[in-house]
Coordinates of C-alpha atoms in Angstrom, one line a residue:
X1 CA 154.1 155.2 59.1
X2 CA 157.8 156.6 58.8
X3 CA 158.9 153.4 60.9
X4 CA 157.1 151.0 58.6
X5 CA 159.0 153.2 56.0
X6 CA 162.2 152.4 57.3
X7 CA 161.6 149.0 58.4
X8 CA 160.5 148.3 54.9
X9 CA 162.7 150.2 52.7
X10 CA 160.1 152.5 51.0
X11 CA 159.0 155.6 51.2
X12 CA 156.2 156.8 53.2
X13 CA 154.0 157.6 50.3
X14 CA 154.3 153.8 49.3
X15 CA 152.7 153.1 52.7
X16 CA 150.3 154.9 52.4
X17 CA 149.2 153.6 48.9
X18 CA 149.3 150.2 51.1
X19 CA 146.8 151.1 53.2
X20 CA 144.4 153.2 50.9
X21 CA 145.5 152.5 47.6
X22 CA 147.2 148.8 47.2
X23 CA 146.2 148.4 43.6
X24 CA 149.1 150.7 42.5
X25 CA 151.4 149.2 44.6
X26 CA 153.5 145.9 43.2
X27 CA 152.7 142.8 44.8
X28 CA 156.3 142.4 46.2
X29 CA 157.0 145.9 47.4
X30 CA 153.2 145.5 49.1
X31 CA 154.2 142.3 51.1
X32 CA 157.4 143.8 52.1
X33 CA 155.4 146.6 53.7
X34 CA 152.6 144.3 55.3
X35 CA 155.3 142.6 56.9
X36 CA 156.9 145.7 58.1
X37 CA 153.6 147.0 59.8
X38 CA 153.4 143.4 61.6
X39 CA 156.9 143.7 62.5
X40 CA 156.5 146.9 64.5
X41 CA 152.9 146.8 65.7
X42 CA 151.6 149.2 63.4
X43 CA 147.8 150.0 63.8
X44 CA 146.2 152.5 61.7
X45 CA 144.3 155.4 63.8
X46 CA 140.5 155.8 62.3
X47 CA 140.2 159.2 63.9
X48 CA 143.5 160.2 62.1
X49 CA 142.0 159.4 58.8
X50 CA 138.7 161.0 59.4
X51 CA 140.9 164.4 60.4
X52 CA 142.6 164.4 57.0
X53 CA 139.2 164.2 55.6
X54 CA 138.7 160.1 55.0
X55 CA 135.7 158.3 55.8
X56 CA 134.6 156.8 58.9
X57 CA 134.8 152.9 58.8
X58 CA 132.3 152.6 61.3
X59 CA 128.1 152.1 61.0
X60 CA 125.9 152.1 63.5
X61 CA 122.6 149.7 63.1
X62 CA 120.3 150.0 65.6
X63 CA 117.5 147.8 65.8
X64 CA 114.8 147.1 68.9
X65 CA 116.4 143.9 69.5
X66 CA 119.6 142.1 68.7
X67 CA 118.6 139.2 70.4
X68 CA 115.9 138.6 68.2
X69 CA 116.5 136.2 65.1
X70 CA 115.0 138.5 62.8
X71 CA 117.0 141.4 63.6
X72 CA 119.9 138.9 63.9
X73 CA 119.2 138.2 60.4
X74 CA 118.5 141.9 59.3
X75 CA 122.3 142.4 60.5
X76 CA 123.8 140.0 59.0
X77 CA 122.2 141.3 55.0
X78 CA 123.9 145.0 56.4
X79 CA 126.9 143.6 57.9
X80 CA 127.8 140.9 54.6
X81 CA 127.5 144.6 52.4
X82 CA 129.2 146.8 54.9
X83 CA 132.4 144.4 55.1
X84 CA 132.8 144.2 51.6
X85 CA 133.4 147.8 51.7
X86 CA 135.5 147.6 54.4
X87 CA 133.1 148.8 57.5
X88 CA 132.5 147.8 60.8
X89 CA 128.9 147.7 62.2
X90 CA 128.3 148.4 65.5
X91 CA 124.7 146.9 66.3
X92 CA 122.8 148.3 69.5
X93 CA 119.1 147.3 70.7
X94 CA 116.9 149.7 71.8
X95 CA 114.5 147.3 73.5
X96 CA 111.4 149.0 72.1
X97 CA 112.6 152.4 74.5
X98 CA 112.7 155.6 73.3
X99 CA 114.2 157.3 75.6
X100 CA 116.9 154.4 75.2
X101 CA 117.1 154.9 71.4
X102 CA 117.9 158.8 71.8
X103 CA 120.7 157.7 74.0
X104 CA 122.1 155.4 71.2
X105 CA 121.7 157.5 68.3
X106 CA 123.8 160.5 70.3
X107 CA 126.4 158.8 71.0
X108 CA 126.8 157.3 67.8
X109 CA 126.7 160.7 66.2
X110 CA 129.3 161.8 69.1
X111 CA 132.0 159.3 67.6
X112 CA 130.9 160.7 63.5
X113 CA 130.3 157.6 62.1
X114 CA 129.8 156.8 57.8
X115 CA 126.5 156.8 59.1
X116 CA 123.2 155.0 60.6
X117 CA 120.8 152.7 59.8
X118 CA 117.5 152.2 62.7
X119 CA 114.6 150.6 62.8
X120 CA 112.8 153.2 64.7
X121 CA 110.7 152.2 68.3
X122 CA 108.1 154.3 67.0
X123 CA 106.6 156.9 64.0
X124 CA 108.4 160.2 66.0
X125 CA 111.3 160.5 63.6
X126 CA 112.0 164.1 65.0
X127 CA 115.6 163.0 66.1
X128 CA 116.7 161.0 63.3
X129 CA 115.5 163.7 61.1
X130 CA 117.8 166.5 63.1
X131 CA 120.9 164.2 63.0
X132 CA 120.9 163.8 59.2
X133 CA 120.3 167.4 59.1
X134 CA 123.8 167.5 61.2
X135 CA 125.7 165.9 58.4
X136 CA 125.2 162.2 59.6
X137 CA 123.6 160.0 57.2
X138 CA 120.7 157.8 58.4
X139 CA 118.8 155.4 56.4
X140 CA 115.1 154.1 58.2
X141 CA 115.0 150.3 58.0
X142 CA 111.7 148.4 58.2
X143 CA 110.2 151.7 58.7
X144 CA 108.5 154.3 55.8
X145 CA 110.2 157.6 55.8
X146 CA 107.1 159.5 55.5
X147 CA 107.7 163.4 54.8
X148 CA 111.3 163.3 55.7
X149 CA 113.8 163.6 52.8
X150 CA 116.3 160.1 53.7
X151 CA 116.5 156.9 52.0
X152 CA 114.2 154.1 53.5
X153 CA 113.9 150.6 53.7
X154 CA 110.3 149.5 54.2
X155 CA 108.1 146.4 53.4
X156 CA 104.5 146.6 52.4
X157 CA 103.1 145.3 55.6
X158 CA 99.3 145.7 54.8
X159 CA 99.6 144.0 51.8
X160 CA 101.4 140.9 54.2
X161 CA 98.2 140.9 56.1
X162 CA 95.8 141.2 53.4
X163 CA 97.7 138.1 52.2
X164 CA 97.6 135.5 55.1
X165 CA 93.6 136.6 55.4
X166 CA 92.8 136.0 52.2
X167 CA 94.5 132.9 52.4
X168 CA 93.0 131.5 55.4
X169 CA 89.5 133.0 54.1
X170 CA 90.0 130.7 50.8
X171 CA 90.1 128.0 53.1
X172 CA 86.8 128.4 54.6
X173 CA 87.7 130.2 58.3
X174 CA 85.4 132.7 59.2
X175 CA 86.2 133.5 62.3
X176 CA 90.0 134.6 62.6
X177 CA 92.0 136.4 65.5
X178 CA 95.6 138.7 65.1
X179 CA 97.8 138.0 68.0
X180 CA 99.3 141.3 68.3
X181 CA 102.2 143.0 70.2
X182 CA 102.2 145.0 73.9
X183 CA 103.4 147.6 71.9
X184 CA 101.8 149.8 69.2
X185 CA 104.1 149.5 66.3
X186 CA 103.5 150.8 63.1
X187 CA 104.3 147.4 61.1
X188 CA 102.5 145.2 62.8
X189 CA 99.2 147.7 63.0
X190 CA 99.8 147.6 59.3
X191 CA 99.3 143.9 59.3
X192 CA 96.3 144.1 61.4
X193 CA 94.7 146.7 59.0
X194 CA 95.4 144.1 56.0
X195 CA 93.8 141.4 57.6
X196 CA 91.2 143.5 58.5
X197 CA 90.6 145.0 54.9
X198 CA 90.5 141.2 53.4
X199 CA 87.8 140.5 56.3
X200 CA 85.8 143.1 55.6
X201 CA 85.7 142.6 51.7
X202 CA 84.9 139.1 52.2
X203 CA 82.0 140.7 54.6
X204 CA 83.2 139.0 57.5
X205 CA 83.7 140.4 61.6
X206 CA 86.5 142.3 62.3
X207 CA 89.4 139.5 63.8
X208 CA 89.3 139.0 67.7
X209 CA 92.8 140.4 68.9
X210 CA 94.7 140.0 71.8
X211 CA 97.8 141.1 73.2
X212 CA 100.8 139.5 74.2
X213 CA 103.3 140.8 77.1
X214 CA 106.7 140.8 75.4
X215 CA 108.4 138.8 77.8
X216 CA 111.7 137.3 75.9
X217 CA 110.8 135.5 73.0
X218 CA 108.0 133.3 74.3
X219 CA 106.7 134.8 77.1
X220 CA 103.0 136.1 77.5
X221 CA 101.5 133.7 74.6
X222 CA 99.9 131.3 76.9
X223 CA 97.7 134.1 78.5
X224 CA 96.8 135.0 75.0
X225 CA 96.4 131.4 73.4
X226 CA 94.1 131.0 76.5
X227 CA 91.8 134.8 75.9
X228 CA 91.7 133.3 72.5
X229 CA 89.4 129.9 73.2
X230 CA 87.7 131.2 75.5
X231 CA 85.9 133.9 73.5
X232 CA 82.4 133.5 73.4
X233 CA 82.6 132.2 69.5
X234 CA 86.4 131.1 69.3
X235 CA 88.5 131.7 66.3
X236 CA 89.3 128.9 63.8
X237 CA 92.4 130.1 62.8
X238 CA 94.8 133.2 63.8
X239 CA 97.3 135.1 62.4
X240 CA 100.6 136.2 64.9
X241 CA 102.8 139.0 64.6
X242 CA 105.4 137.2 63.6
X243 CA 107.2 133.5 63.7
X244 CA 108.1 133.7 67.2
X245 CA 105.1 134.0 68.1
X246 CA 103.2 131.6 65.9
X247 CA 105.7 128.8 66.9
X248 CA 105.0 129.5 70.7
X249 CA 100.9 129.7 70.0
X250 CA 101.4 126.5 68.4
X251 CA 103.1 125.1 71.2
X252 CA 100.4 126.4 73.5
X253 CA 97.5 124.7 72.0
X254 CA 99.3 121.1 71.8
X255 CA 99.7 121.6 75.8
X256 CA 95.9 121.9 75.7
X257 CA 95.4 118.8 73.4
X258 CA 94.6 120.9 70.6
X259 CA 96.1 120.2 66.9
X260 CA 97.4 122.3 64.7
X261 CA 96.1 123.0 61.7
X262 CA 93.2 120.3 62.8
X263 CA 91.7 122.5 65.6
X264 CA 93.5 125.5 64.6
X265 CA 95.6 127.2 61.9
X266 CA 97.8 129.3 62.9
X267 CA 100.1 131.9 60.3
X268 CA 103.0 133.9 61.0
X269 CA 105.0 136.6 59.5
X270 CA 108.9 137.3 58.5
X271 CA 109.8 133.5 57.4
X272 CA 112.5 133.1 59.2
X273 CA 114.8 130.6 58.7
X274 CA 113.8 128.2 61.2
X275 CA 109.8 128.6 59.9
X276 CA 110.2 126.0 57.3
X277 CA 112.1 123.3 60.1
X278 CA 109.7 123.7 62.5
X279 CA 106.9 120.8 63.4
X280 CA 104.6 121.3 61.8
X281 CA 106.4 123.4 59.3
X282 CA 104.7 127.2 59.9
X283 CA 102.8 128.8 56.8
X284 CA 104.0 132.4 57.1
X285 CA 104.3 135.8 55.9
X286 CA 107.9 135.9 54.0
X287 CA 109.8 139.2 53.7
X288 CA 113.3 139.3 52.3
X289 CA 114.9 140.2 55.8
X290 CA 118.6 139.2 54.5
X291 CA 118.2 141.4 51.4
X292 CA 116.5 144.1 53.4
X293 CA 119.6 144.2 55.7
X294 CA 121.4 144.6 52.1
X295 CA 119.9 147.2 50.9
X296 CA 120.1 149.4 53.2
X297 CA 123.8 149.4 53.5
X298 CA 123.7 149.9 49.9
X299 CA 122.0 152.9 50.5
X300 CA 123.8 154.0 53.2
X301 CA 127.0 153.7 51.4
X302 CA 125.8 155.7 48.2
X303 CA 125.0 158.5 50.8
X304 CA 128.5 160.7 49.7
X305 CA 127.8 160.2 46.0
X306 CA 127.8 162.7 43.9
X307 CA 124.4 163.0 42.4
X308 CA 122.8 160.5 45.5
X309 CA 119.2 161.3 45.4
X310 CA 117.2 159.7 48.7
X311 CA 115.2 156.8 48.0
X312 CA 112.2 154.9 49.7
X313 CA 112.6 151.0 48.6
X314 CA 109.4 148.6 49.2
X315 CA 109.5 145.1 49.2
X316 CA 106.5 143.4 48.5
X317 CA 106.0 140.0 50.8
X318 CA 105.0 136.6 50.0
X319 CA 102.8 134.0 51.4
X320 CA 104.3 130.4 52.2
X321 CA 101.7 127.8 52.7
X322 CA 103.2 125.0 54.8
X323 CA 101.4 122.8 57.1
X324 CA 99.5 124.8 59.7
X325 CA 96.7 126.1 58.0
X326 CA 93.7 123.9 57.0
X327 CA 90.2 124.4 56.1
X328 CA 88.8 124.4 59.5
X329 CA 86.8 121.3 60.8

């Protein structure tokens, strides 16, 4: 800073008004000093701001898969808030591990970050309890918080099954199926009980369910499409854990000559933004995954505020009836 000082002509309190305070700086004495710092290769040292007691510019987001378009989506809503207030997200996948998420989430707290938004691989929040109770602020996304005092991000994910049964049971199917994850997670049991609560008020079966192996995006659905019509009374219709899936069930059934919605109807879940593009275009579960994203870097940023009371936000989804549900033949 005392050569940008000199090479500029200012002192090195007007630098540092530059750099954390440019508003009170005049606009010609501020482009004299940018130019300076380009001029000698001036970079300013995060950890040397956090020592005199300024906050960190990083954010860690860590999510069970950055490969997948909805978490690719997710970052972008935290990442559009967090560089508007000047932070840098650092986005990590977990691949659904835990012992891989614990890894993640110490070394992020090893570099004392602003703080850390996850989407959890599971409902034992033990370790993202103890590192907010270290002084590191998390905020849970897609996830509820539960009994622990943080702010949250969380969609009603029963309700989002409750809605694609009810719609597929308004259209006559009585025999439905949930193509479900290899992996017990939370929101997507939450979407099974939904569906399962609309069944059972309508006083139909329980759905058939079957599994898929999460290999890449695609992978395993053709072993399930397959479980699916062979069942001893087949399903009419099914609901998928999310779009990926749907769009690779639908696939799966042309292969066998089948047509969707004509010998099945198939609904997905997150709306992502290919769902409405799509042939046919998918009828799915929408949940504001841009906005969620939002949120909870506006949360996370609030964290040092004086007054900042933890919150637990709920978004409510939406059905969006496209053209691959029908009444059933």
């Amino acid at each position: 800073m005392r050569d940008v000082a000199r090479a500029a002509g200012v002192s090195v309190s007007t630098v540092a008004n530059v750099l954390n305070n440019p508003a009170v700086v005049a606009e010609g004495t501020r482009r004299r000093v940018e130019d300076a710092m380009a001029s000698v290769g001036f970079v300013r040292s995060g950890p040397a701001r956090q020592l005199r007691g300024m906050p960190s510019r990083l954010v860690g987001s860590v999510t069970l898969d950055q490969a997948n378009p909805f978490y690719a989506e997710l970052n972008r809503g935290i990442e559009d808030r967090l560089d508007e207030a000047g932070c840098l997200v650092l986005a990590c996948s977990t691949d659904v591990q835990p012992d891989k998420e614990l890894r993640i989430l110490r070394l992020l707290e090893e570099q004392s970050p602003r703080g850390i938004i996850v989407t959890p691989t599971g409902e034992n929040l033990a370790e993202v309890g103890a590192i907010s109770s270290r002084g590191t602020p998390v905020v849970l996304l897609d996830a509820p918080r539960g009994a622990l005092d943080l702010c949250a991000v969380a969609v009603d994910h029963v309700a989002g099954g409750r809605l694609a049964g009810e719609h597929l049971i308004a259209l006559g199917h009585r025999r439905i199926a949930f193509l479900s994850a290899s992996w017990d997670a939370g929101p997507v049991r939450d979407r099974k009980d939904g569906l399962c609560r609309a069944l059972a008020e309508a006083g139909l079966e329980p759905p058939v369910e079957v599994r898929i192996a999460q290999e890449g995006f695609f992978g395993g659905t053709d072993a399930a499409v397959s479980d699916l019509l062979h069942c001893t009374d087949p399903p009419s219709a099914v609901v998928c854990l999310n779009d990926i899936a749907a769009v690779a069930v639908v696939r799966a059934l042309r292969e066998r000559g089948l047509g969707v919605p004509d010998d099945m109807s198939v609904v997905g879940y997150d709306d992502l933004p290919f769902a409405a593009h799509v042939q046919p275009p998918l009828t799915t579960v929408r949940r504001p995954i841009r906005e969620m994203g939002r949120v909870a870097a506006e949360l996370l940023l609030s964290e040092g505020a004086a007054g900042h009371r933890h919150r637990e936000l709920v978004f409510a989804p939406e059905l969006m009836v496209r053209a691959t549900t029908a009444p059933p033949r």
